[in-house]
Amino acid sequence: RPRILSGMQPTHDSLHLGNYLGAQVNWVAMQADFEAFFCVVDLHALTGGQVSPEDLRRRTRITAAQYIAGGIDPETSTVFVQSHVPEHAQLAWILNCITGFGEASRMTQFKDKSVRGGGDSANVGLFTYPMLMAADILLYDTAAVPVGEDQRQHLELTRNLAQRFNARFGETFVVPEAHIPAGTAKIMSLVEPTSKMSKSAENQNGSLWMLDEPKANVKKLKSAVTDTDNEVRFDPEAKPGIANLLRIHAALSGESVEALVEQYAGENRYGALKGDVATLVTELQRPFKTHVDELLADPAELDAVLRKGADRAREVASVVLERAYDAVGFLPRA
Ligand code: ATP
Ligand code: MG
């Protein structure tokens, strides 16, 4: 079976609805047809600035539990923690050394995230993040990478690096394809519907946390920023807030956006739309949270899953890393 790999950063105590709809739904759909690797990317989580060791440890387990609660079967897919597989950092070094400084400087996520903290507060890890992400992917001979729209540019860089390496040192890496969903690739913030929902956003009210109390999310949805025009239409440019709610509704209810626009036609229907989205989100959340709580109640069991996952991941990653080491001319240890 061809392979897929994807991951989330343990940068929050909960995933948000964008992580779920933009990435995880595809992970679950694809795990039957692909050999799947799902990684909690804890090395990446250090790039956002200071995080306490306790927070990082707790969030790493919570993130893994959410993979499973969201439908990943750890019996058939490999669920693991990035730092348990040292090959990720090792390959990242090589990829850093074939990436141009200007090329890395053009990554929009680096630009966005580094200005957020006031410019100079960004660390060098944030700058080299895309090459670590390329290593994550290339280590598994990955054919497809299910991610949200914000990762498209990083995927393009990964493809370029794989092709460049292969051209320079001989066929070594599989060139992966991005797998980005159609309607849900960029779920927007509820308070600022022109920016994506994010774990690390300054205004936490913009995100619908999968593990929040349902009533907190209902409240956020009721006060979601829309517009004053009072007409439900799908127009992401002029009406980004309403377009976002329609997309969320369509993804969770299985109805088409067109059908929903008809259903909510007429004056003052924003309240009805928000209320129905709130119900759908609550229905998604309740069993998800219950399952996460069950998994976290037995951390030893969860850690055993992660251990088994790391063993399987290393089997694959060590072989690919050796191929790359050999290709660049590192002398094998006698
Ligand atoms: P951070 O702010 O810490 O970067 P994040 O919300 O961007 O957090 P990540 O862990 O970086 O989440 O990304 C995990 C996955 O979720 C990626 O595949 C990413 O493309 C996807 N994703 C993130 N935000 C959204 C969103 N708003 N809509 C759809 N997909 C998203
Ligand atoms: Mg992100």
Tab-separated table of C-alpha atoms and ligand atoms in Angstrom:
chain	number	residue	atom	x	y	z
A	1	ARG	CA	0.000	0.000	0.000
A	2	PRO	CA	1.261	3.514	-0.719
A	3	ARG	CA	2.015	5.541	2.367
A	4	ILE	CA	0.553	8.693	3.887
A	5	LEU	CA	1.963	10.777	6.703
A	6	SER	CA	0.596	13.770	8.562
A	7	GLY	CA	0.802	15.387	11.980
A	8	MET	CA	-0.385	18.083	14.349
A	9	GLN	CA	1.605	20.215	16.753
A	10	PRO	CA	0.974	19.705	20.489
A	11	THR	CA	0.660	23.464	20.890
A	12	HIS	CA	-2.654	23.494	22.748
A	13	ASP	CA	-4.691	21.374	25.155
A	14	SER	CA	-7.180	20.743	22.395
A	15	LEU	CA	-7.335	20.511	18.638
A	16	HIS	CA	-9.795	22.894	17.003
A	17	LEU	CA	-12.508	22.229	14.483
A	18	GLY	CA	-10.215	23.351	11.635
A	19	ASN	CA	-7.642	20.675	12.492
A	20	TYR	CA	-10.422	18.123	12.543
A	21	LEU	CA	-12.224	19.138	9.332
A	22	GLY	CA	-9.167	20.280	7.389
A	23	ALA	CA	-6.898	17.355	8.161
A	24	GLN	CA	-8.197	14.620	10.388
A	25	VAL	CA	-11.326	13.781	8.406
A	26	ASN	CA	-9.064	12.952	5.459
A	27	TRP	CA	-6.694	10.965	7.650
A	28	VAL	CA	-9.579	8.776	8.728
A	29	ALA	CA	-10.909	8.419	5.183
A	30	MET	CA	-7.496	7.494	3.792
A	31	GLN	CA	-6.251	5.087	6.443
A	32	ALA	CA	-7.964	2.105	4.827
A	33	ASP	CA	-6.314	2.548	1.433
A	34	PHE	CA	-2.867	3.682	2.540
A	35	GLU	CA	-0.288	2.601	5.036
A	36	ALA	CA	-0.711	5.558	7.377
A	37	PHE	CA	1.713	7.319	9.743
A	38	PHE	CA	0.308	9.946	12.115
A	39	CYS	CA	2.851	11.814	14.122
A	40	VAL	CA	2.501	14.183	17.091
A	41	VAL	CA	5.089	16.717	15.974
A	42	ASP	CA	6.562	17.774	19.288
A	43	LEU	CA	9.839	19.011	17.773
A	44	HIS	CA	7.798	21.509	15.773
A	45	ALA	CA	6.003	22.619	18.928
A	46	LEU	CA	9.209	24.217	20.243
A	47	THR	CA	9.267	26.688	17.351
A	48	GLY	CA	6.467	28.852	18.767
A	49	GLY	CA	8.559	30.103	21.673
A	50	GLN	CA	8.696	29.100	25.295
A	51	VAL	CA	6.513	26.240	26.433
A	52	SER	CA	6.729	24.612	29.835
A	53	PRO	CA	7.916	20.976	29.906
A	54	GLU	CA	4.747	19.900	31.748
A	55	ASP	CA	2.548	21.554	29.143
A	56	LEU	CA	4.437	19.930	26.305
A	57	ARG	CA	4.245	16.445	27.848
A	58	ARG	CA	0.541	16.771	28.640
A	59	ARG	CA	-0.332	18.172	25.235
A	60	THR	CA	1.618	15.451	23.458
A	61	ARG	CA	-0.513	12.752	25.097
A	62	ILE	CA	-3.725	14.745	24.567
A	63	THR	CA	-2.941	15.208	20.888
A	64	ALA	CA	-2.301	11.492	20.406
A	65	ALA	CA	-5.550	10.693	22.231
A	66	GLN	CA	-7.416	13.029	19.892
A	67	TYR	CA	-6.033	11.230	16.846
A	68	ILE	CA	-7.553	8.007	18.148
A	69	ALA	CA	-10.802	9.602	19.356
A	70	GLY	CA	-11.220	11.211	15.934
A	71	GLY	CA	-11.151	7.820	14.249
A	72	ILE	CA	-7.543	6.761	13.737
A	73	ASP	CA	-7.167	3.051	14.406
A	74	PRO	CA	-3.799	2.505	16.090
A	75	GLU	CA	-3.969	-1.181	15.160
A	76	THR	CA	-3.777	-0.460	11.447
A	77	SER	CA	-2.191	3.017	11.393
A	78	THR	CA	1.071	4.002	13.038
A	79	VAL	CA	0.563	6.683	15.717
A	80	PHE	CA	3.801	8.018	17.159
A	81	VAL	CA	5.641	10.971	18.677
A	82	GLN	CA	8.169	12.756	16.494
A	83	SER	CA	10.888	13.025	19.167
A	84	HIS	CA	10.788	9.234	19.628
A	85	VAL	CA	12.181	8.876	16.112
A	86	PRO	CA	15.507	10.732	16.004
A	87	GLU	CA	15.776	10.267	12.236
A	88	HIS	CA	13.453	13.292	11.794
A	89	ALA	CA	16.001	15.721	13.217
A	90	GLN	CA	18.838	13.945	11.453
A	91	LEU	CA	17.323	14.186	7.987
A	92	ALA	CA	16.209	17.775	8.643
A	93	TRP	CA	19.862	18.750	8.950
A	94	ILE	CA	20.655	17.472	5.479
A	95	LEU	CA	17.601	19.187	4.009
A	96	ASN	CA	18.598	22.468	5.700
A	97	CYS	CA	21.849	22.203	3.802
A	98	ILE	CA	20.196	21.942	0.388
A	99	THR	CA	17.674	24.751	1.016
A	100	GLY	CA	18.449	28.291	-0.077
A	101	PHE	CA	18.243	31.018	2.522
A	102	GLY	CA	16.051	33.076	0.178
A	103	GLU	CA	13.861	30.094	-0.561
A	104	ALA	CA	13.193	29.529	3.159
A	105	SER	CA	12.638	33.257	3.671
A	106	ARG	CA	9.726	33.160	1.232
A	107	MET	CA	7.649	30.826	3.409
A	108	THR	CA	4.536	32.775	4.315
A	109	GLN	CA	3.917	30.883	7.559
A	110	PHE	CA	7.330	31.978	8.826
A	111	LYS	CA	6.572	35.559	7.841
A	112	ASP	CA	3.131	35.484	9.502
A	113	LYS	CA	4.258	33.789	12.695
A	114	SER	CA	7.462	35.772	13.118
A	115	VAL	CA	5.739	39.158	12.863
A	116	ARG	CA	3.070	38.044	15.328
A	117	GLY	CA	5.571	38.036	18.196
A	118	GLY	CA	7.002	41.381	17.144
A	119	GLY	CA	9.673	40.285	14.638
A	120	ASP	CA	12.898	39.570	16.475
A	121	SER	CA	11.291	37.328	19.050
A	122	ALA	CA	11.039	34.448	16.538
A	123	ASN	CA	13.561	31.640	17.005
A	124	VAL	CA	15.699	29.998	14.321
A	125	GLY	CA	13.661	26.804	14.680
A	126	LEU	CA	10.636	28.648	13.280
A	127	PHE	CA	12.717	29.488	10.235
A	128	THR	CA	13.873	25.898	9.658
A	129	TYR	CA	10.440	24.408	10.443
A	130	PRO	CA	9.582	23.676	6.772
A	131	MET	CA	12.729	21.595	6.293
A	132	LEU	CA	11.915	19.558	9.405
A	133	MET	CA	8.435	19.068	7.986
A	134	ALA	CA	9.973	17.937	4.689
A	135	ALA	CA	12.065	15.420	6.653
A	136	ASP	CA	8.933	14.136	8.447
A	137	ILE	CA	7.383	13.390	5.081
A	138	LEU	CA	10.342	12.150	3.058
A	139	LEU	CA	11.477	9.648	5.736
A	140	TYR	CA	8.471	7.435	5.017
A	141	ASP	CA	8.552	7.377	1.199
A	142	THR	CA	5.215	9.140	1.560
A	143	ALA	CA	2.976	9.259	-1.517
A	144	ALA	CA	0.321	11.644	-0.159
A	145	VAL	CA	0.117	14.139	2.693
A	146	PRO	CA	-3.381	15.018	3.947
A	147	VAL	CA	-3.183	18.601	5.287
A	148	GLY	CA	-5.048	21.899	5.282
A	149	GLU	CA	-4.582	24.723	2.785
A	150	ASP	CA	-2.048	26.552	4.987
A	151	GLN	CA	0.449	23.732	4.410
A	152	ARG	CA	0.338	23.888	0.593
A	153	GLN	CA	3.476	26.016	0.317
A	154	HIS	CA	5.424	23.765	2.695
A	155	LEU	CA	4.374	20.756	0.639
A	156	GLU	CA	5.581	22.474	-2.510
A	157	LEU	CA	8.953	23.086	-0.821
A	158	THR	CA	9.075	19.427	0.247
A	159	ARG	CA	8.545	18.342	-3.356
A	160	ASN	CA	11.245	20.727	-4.566
A	161	LEU	CA	13.714	19.467	-1.977
A	162	ALA	CA	13.006	15.830	-2.843
A	163	GLN	CA	13.515	16.532	-6.540
A	164	ARG	CA	16.648	18.575	-5.897
A	165	PHE	CA	18.155	15.892	-3.683
A	166	ASN	CA	17.342	13.170	-6.225
A	167	ALA	CA	18.864	15.198	-9.059
A	168	ARG	CA	22.017	15.938	-7.098
A	169	PHE	CA	22.617	12.615	-5.336
A	170	GLY	CA	20.569	10.037	-7.272
A	171	GLU	CA	17.043	8.647	-6.744
A	172	THR	CA	16.540	8.615	-2.985
A	173	PHE	CA	13.174	10.128	-2.076
A	174	VAL	CA	9.595	9.643	-3.238
A	175	VAL	CA	8.126	12.998	-4.341
A	176	PRO	CA	4.888	13.379	-2.317
A	177	GLU	CA	1.543	14.896	-3.329
A	178	ALA	CA	-0.443	17.241	-1.103
A	179	HIS	CA	-3.939	15.991	-0.346
A	180	ILE	CA	-6.025	19.035	0.528
A	181	PRO	CA	-9.813	18.775	0.982
A	182	ALA	CA	-12.201	20.774	-1.192
A	183	GLY	CA	-14.582	22.660	1.132
A	184	THR	CA	-12.858	22.521	4.506
A	185	ALA	CA	-9.175	23.211	3.787
A	186	LYS	CA	-9.288	26.548	5.567
A	187	ILE	CA	-11.741	26.906	8.421
A	188	MET	CA	-11.755	30.523	9.521
A	189	SER	CA	-11.565	32.193	12.906
A	190	LEU	CA	-14.959	33.097	14.359
A	191	VAL	CA	-13.789	36.524	15.467
A	192	GLU	CA	-11.708	37.367	12.428
A	193	PRO	CA	-13.155	35.399	9.510
A	194	THR	CA	-10.373	36.429	7.121
A	195	SER	CA	-7.739	34.546	9.180
A	196	LYS	CA	-7.631	30.806	9.658
A	197	MET	CA	-8.682	29.196	12.915
A	198	SER	CA	-5.434	28.467	14.781
A	199	LYS	CA	-4.159	26.824	17.929
A	200	SER	CA	-1.688	29.618	18.484
A	201	ALA	CA	-3.935	32.563	17.538
A	202	GLU	CA	-3.771	35.503	19.908
A	203	ASN	CA	-7.535	35.706	20.272
A	204	GLN	CA	-8.571	32.277	21.507
A	205	ASN	CA	-12.242	33.135	21.034
A	206	GLY	CA	-11.867	32.559	17.327
A	207	SER	CA	-11.329	28.811	17.702
A	208	LEU	CA	-13.827	26.053	18.415
A	209	TRP	CA	-11.915	23.668	20.665
A	210	MET	CA	-12.845	20.038	20.258
A	211	LEU	CA	-12.389	19.435	24.005
A	212	ASP	CA	-14.129	22.535	25.336
A	213	GLU	CA	-17.415	22.361	27.156
A	214	PRO	CA	-20.067	22.315	24.397
A	215	LYS	CA	-21.699	25.386	25.907
A	216	ALA	CA	-18.522	27.411	25.460
A	217	ASN	CA	-18.527	26.607	21.754
A	218	VAL	CA	-22.245	27.343	21.454
A	219	LYS	CA	-21.600	30.742	22.975
A	220	LYS	CA	-18.714	31.444	20.593
A	221	LEU	CA	-20.817	30.455	17.614
A	222	LYS	CA	-23.711	32.664	18.672
A	223	SER	CA	-21.394	35.661	18.748
A	224	ALA	CA	-19.415	34.700	15.624
A	225	VAL	CA	-18.557	37.737	13.500
A	226	THR	CA	-20.713	37.912	10.367
A	227	ASP	CA	-21.963	41.045	8.582
A	228	THR	CA	-24.901	43.397	8.709
A	229	ASP	CA	-26.496	42.446	5.467
A	230	ASN	CA	-28.733	39.769	6.957
A	231	GLU	CA	-28.865	37.568	3.913
A	232	VAL	CA	-27.450	34.042	3.848
A	233	ARG	CA	-25.409	33.750	0.647
A	234	PHE	CA	-22.192	31.889	-0.078
A	235	ASP	CA	-19.725	34.663	-0.851
A	236	PRO	CA	-16.335	34.077	0.815
A	237	GLU	CA	-15.025	37.478	-0.339
A	238	ALA	CA	-17.887	39.708	0.749
A	239	LYS	CA	-19.283	37.494	3.517
A	240	PRO	CA	-16.410	35.457	4.953
A	241	GLY	CA	-18.120	34.797	8.300
A	242	ILE	CA	-21.285	33.376	6.742
A	243	ALA	CA	-19.288	31.402	4.155
A	244	ASN	CA	-17.314	29.839	7.013
A	245	LEU	CA	-20.467	28.838	8.895
A	246	LEU	CA	-21.954	27.370	5.712
A	247	ARG	CA	-18.823	25.329	5.090
A	248	ILE	CA	-18.764	24.013	8.651
A	249	HIS	CA	-22.457	23.152	8.442
A	250	ALA	CA	-22.035	21.379	5.084
A	251	ALA	CA	-19.065	19.358	6.342
A	252	LEU	CA	-20.827	18.220	9.504
A	253	SER	CA	-24.345	17.682	8.099
A	254	GLY	CA	-23.343	16.235	4.742
A	255	GLU	CA	-25.615	18.708	2.940
A	256	SER	CA	-24.379	20.826	0.044
A	257	VAL	CA	-23.678	24.517	0.514
A	258	GLU	CA	-26.244	25.296	-2.227
A	259	ALA	CA	-28.965	23.348	-0.417
A	260	LEU	CA	-28.131	25.180	2.806
A	261	VAL	CA	-28.294	28.588	1.164
A	262	GLU	CA	-31.813	27.742	0.032
A	263	GLN	CA	-32.749	26.388	3.418
A	264	TYR	CA	-31.682	29.602	5.183
A	265	ALA	CA	-33.029	32.023	2.564
A	266	GLY	CA	-34.952	35.018	3.882
A	267	GLU	CA	-34.372	37.881	6.296
A	268	ASN	CA	-32.700	37.458	9.682
A	269	ARG	CA	-31.695	33.844	9.289
A	270	TYR	CA	-28.206	34.238	10.749
A	271	GLY	CA	-29.453	33.199	14.178
A	272	ALA	CA	-30.986	30.007	12.799
A	273	LEU	CA	-27.801	29.139	10.894
A	274	LYS	CA	-25.618	29.736	13.944
A	275	GLY	CA	-27.925	27.701	16.163
A	276	ASP	CA	-27.888	24.735	13.789
A	277	VAL	CA	-24.108	24.849	13.419
A	278	ALA	CA	-23.865	24.908	17.224
A	279	THR	CA	-26.002	21.768	17.437
A	280	LEU	CA	-23.881	19.981	14.833
A	281	VAL	CA	-20.640	20.938	16.584
A	282	THR	CA	-22.012	19.785	19.941
A	283	GLU	CA	-23.019	16.427	18.456
A	284	LEU	CA	-19.516	15.966	17.067
A	285	GLN	CA	-17.819	17.033	20.268
A	286	ARG	CA	-19.586	15.034	22.944
A	287	PRO	CA	-18.517	11.499	21.945
A	288	PHE	CA	-15.091	12.819	20.912
A	289	LYS	CA	-14.444	14.280	24.336
A	290	THR	CA	-15.742	11.188	26.121
A	291	HIS	CA	-13.380	9.011	24.109
A	292	VAL	CA	-10.407	11.299	24.797
A	293	ASP	CA	-11.182	11.234	28.537
A	294	GLU	CA	-11.251	7.426	28.474
A	295	LEU	CA	-7.894	7.256	26.699
A	296	LEU	CA	-6.281	9.748	29.079
A	297	ALA	CA	-7.551	7.798	32.065
A	298	ASP	CA	-5.094	5.055	31.118
A	299	PRO	CA	-1.861	6.837	30.167
A	300	ALA	CA	0.164	3.612	30.348
A	301	GLU	CA	-1.992	2.080	27.647
A	302	LEU	CA	-1.685	5.207	25.505
A	303	ASP	CA	2.084	5.283	25.992
A	304	ALA	CA	2.239	1.642	24.902
A	305	VAL	CA	0.451	2.560	21.668
A	306	LEU	CA	2.982	5.352	21.111
A	307	ARG	CA	5.876	3.049	21.857
A	308	LYS	CA	4.687	0.480	19.364
A	309	GLY	CA	4.137	3.287	16.857
A	310	ALA	CA	7.653	4.639	17.345
A	311	ASP	CA	9.127	1.161	16.838
A	312	ARG	CA	7.241	0.753	13.561
A	313	ALA	CA	8.102	4.303	12.423
A	314	ARG	CA	11.805	3.753	13.120
A	315	GLU	CA	11.803	0.560	11.062
A	316	VAL	CA	10.857	2.610	8.025
A	317	ALA	CA	12.638	5.879	8.817
A	318	SER	CA	16.010	4.310	9.627
A	319	VAL	CA	16.184	2.641	6.220
A	320	VAL	CA	15.332	5.839	4.346
A	321	LEU	CA	17.765	7.905	6.438
A	322	GLU	CA	20.524	5.409	5.695
A	323	ARG	CA	19.779	5.768	1.990
A	324	ALA	CA	20.131	9.554	2.300
A	325	TYR	CA	23.301	9.362	4.417
A	326	ASP	CA	24.870	7.045	1.900
A	327	ALA	CA	23.782	9.226	-1.036
A	328	VAL	CA	25.400	12.401	0.340
A	329	GLY	CA	28.634	10.549	1.083
A	330	PHE	CA	28.672	10.178	4.854
A	331	LEU	CA	31.211	7.460	5.623
A	332	PRO	CA	29.423	4.411	7.066
A	333	ARG	CA	30.520	3.633	10.609
A	334	ALA	CA	32.704	0.533	10.359
B	1	ATP	P1	-0.493	26.405	15.249
B	1	ATP	O1	-1.212	27.716	15.379
B	1	ATP	O2	0.206	25.960	16.505
B	1	ATP	O3	0.378	26.325	14.015
B	1	ATP	P2	-2.587	25.063	13.833
B	1	ATP	O4	-3.970	25.308	14.230
B	1	ATP	O5	-2.076	25.751	12.606
B	1	ATP	O6	-1.667	25.335	15.083
B	1	ATP	P3	-1.134	22.660	13.183
B	1	ATP	O7	-0.806	21.655	14.232
B	1	ATP	O8	-0.068	23.590	12.745
B	1	ATP	O9	-2.415	23.489	13.680
B	1	ATP	O10	-1.709	21.923	11.901
B	1	ATP	C1	-2.278	20.621	11.958
B	1	ATP	C2	-3.083	20.344	10.698
B	1	ATP	O11	-4.303	21.096	10.716
B	1	ATP	C3	-2.391	20.735	9.393
B	1	ATP	O12	-2.686	19.753	8.424
B	1	ATP	C4	-3.023	22.048	9.014
B	1	ATP	O13	-2.993	22.287	7.625
B	1	ATP	C5	-4.442	21.835	9.508
B	1	ATP	N1	-5.109	23.099	9.834
B	1	ATP	C6	-4.693	24.004	10.748
B	1	ATP	N2	-5.556	25.028	10.831
B	1	ATP	C7	-6.544	24.769	9.928
B	1	ATP	C8	-7.728	25.460	9.553
B	1	ATP	N3	-8.055	26.618	10.112
B	1	ATP	N4	-8.523	24.915	8.613
B	1	ATP	C9	-8.193	23.720	8.047
B	1	ATP	N5	-7.098	23.026	8.361
B	1	ATP	C10	-6.269	23.524	9.298
B	2	MG	MG	-0.044	25.581	12.100
